[in-house]
JSON list of C-alpha atoms in Angstrom, two decimals:
[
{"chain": "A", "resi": 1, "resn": "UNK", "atom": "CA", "xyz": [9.76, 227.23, 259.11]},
{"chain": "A", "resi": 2, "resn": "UNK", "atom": "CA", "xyz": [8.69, 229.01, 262.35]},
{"chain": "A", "resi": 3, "resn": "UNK", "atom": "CA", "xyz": [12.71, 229.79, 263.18]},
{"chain": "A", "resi": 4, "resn": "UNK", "atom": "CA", "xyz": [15.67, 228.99, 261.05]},
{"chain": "A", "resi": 5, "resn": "UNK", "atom": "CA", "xyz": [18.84, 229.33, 262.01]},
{"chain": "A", "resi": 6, "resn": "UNK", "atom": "CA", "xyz": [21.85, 229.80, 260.05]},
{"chain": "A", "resi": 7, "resn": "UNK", "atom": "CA", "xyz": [22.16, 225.46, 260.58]},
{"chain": "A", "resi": 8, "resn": "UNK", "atom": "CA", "xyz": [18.94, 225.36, 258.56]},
{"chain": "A", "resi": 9, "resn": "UNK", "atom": "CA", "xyz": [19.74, 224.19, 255.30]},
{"chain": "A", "resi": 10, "resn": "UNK", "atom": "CA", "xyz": [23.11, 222.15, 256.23]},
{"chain": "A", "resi": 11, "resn": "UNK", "atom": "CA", "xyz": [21.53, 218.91, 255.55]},
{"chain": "A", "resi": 12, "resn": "UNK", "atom": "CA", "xyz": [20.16, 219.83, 252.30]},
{"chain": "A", "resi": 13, "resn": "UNK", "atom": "CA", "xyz": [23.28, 221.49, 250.86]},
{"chain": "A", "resi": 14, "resn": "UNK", "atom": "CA", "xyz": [24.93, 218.36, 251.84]},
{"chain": "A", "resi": 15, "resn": "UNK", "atom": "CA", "xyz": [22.63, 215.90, 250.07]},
{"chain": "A", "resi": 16, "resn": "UNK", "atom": "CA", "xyz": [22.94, 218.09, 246.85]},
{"chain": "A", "resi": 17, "resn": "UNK", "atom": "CA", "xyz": [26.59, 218.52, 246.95]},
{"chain": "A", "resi": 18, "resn": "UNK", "atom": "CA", "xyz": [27.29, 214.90, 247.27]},
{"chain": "A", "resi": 19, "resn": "UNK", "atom": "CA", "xyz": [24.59, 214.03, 244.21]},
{"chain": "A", "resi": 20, "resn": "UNK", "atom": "CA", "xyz": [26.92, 216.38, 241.90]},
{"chain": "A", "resi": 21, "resn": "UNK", "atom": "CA", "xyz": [30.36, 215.36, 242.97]},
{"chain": "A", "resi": 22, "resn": "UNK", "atom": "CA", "xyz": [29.35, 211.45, 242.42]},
{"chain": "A", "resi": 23, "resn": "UNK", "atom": "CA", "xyz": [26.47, 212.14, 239.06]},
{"chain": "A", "resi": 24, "resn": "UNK", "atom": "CA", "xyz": [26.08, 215.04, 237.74]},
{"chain": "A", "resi": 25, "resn": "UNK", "atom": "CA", "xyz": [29.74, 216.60, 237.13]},
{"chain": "A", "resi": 26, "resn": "UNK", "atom": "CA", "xyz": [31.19, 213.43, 236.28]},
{"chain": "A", "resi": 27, "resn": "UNK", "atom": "CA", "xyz": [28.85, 213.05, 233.48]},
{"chain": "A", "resi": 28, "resn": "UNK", "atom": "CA", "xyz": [29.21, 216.56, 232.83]},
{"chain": "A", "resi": 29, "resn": "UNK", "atom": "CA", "xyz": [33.13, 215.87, 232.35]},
{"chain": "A", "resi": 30, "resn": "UNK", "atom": "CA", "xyz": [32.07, 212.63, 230.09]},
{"chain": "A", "resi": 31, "resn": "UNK", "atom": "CA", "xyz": [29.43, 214.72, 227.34]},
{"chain": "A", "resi": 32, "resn": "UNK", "atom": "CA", "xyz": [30.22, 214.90, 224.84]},
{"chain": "A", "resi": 33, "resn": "UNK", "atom": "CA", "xyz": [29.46, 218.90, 225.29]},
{"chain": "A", "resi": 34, "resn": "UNK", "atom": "CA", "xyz": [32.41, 219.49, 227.09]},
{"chain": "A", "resi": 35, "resn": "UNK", "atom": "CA", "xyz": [34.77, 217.44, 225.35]},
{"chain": "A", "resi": 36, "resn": "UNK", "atom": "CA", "xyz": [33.95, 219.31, 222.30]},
{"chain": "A", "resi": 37, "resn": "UNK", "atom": "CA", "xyz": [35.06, 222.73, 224.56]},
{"chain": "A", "resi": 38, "resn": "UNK", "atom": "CA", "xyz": [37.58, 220.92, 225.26]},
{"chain": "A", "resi": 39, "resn": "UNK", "atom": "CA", "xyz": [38.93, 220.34, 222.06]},
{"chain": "A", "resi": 40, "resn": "UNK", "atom": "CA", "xyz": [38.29, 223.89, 221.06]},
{"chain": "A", "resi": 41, "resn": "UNK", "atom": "CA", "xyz": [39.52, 225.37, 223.64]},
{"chain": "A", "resi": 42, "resn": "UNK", "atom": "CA", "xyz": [43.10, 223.29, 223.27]},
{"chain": "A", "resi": 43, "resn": "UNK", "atom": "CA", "xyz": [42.84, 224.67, 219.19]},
{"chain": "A", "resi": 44, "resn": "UNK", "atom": "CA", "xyz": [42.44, 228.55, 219.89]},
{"chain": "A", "resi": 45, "resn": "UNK", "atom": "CA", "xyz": [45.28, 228.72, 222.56]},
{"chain": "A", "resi": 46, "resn": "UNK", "atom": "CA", "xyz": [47.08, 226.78, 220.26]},
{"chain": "A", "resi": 47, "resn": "UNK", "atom": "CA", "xyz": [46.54, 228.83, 217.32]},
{"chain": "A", "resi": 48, "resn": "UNK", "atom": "CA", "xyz": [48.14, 232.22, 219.76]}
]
């Protein structure tokens, strides 16, 4: 990279950004993981 500009990662931050918005965080929001903190989550503010 001889000279980057401020442009220089644009395309990259745009490939990664669309990989997690259509794989990664929706099967984030589908683990079981983070329906569990879900569900615990929902219990202690309940319990207030």
């Amino acid at each position: 990279m001889q000279e980057p500009t401020p442009h220089t990662f644009e395309d990259a931050q745009l490939q990664i950004y669309t990989l997690m918005h259509r794989d990664s965080y929706p099967r984030f929001l589908n683990s079981s993981i983070y329906k569990n903190l879900l569900q615990t989550g929902s219990r202690s503010s309940s319990e207030s």
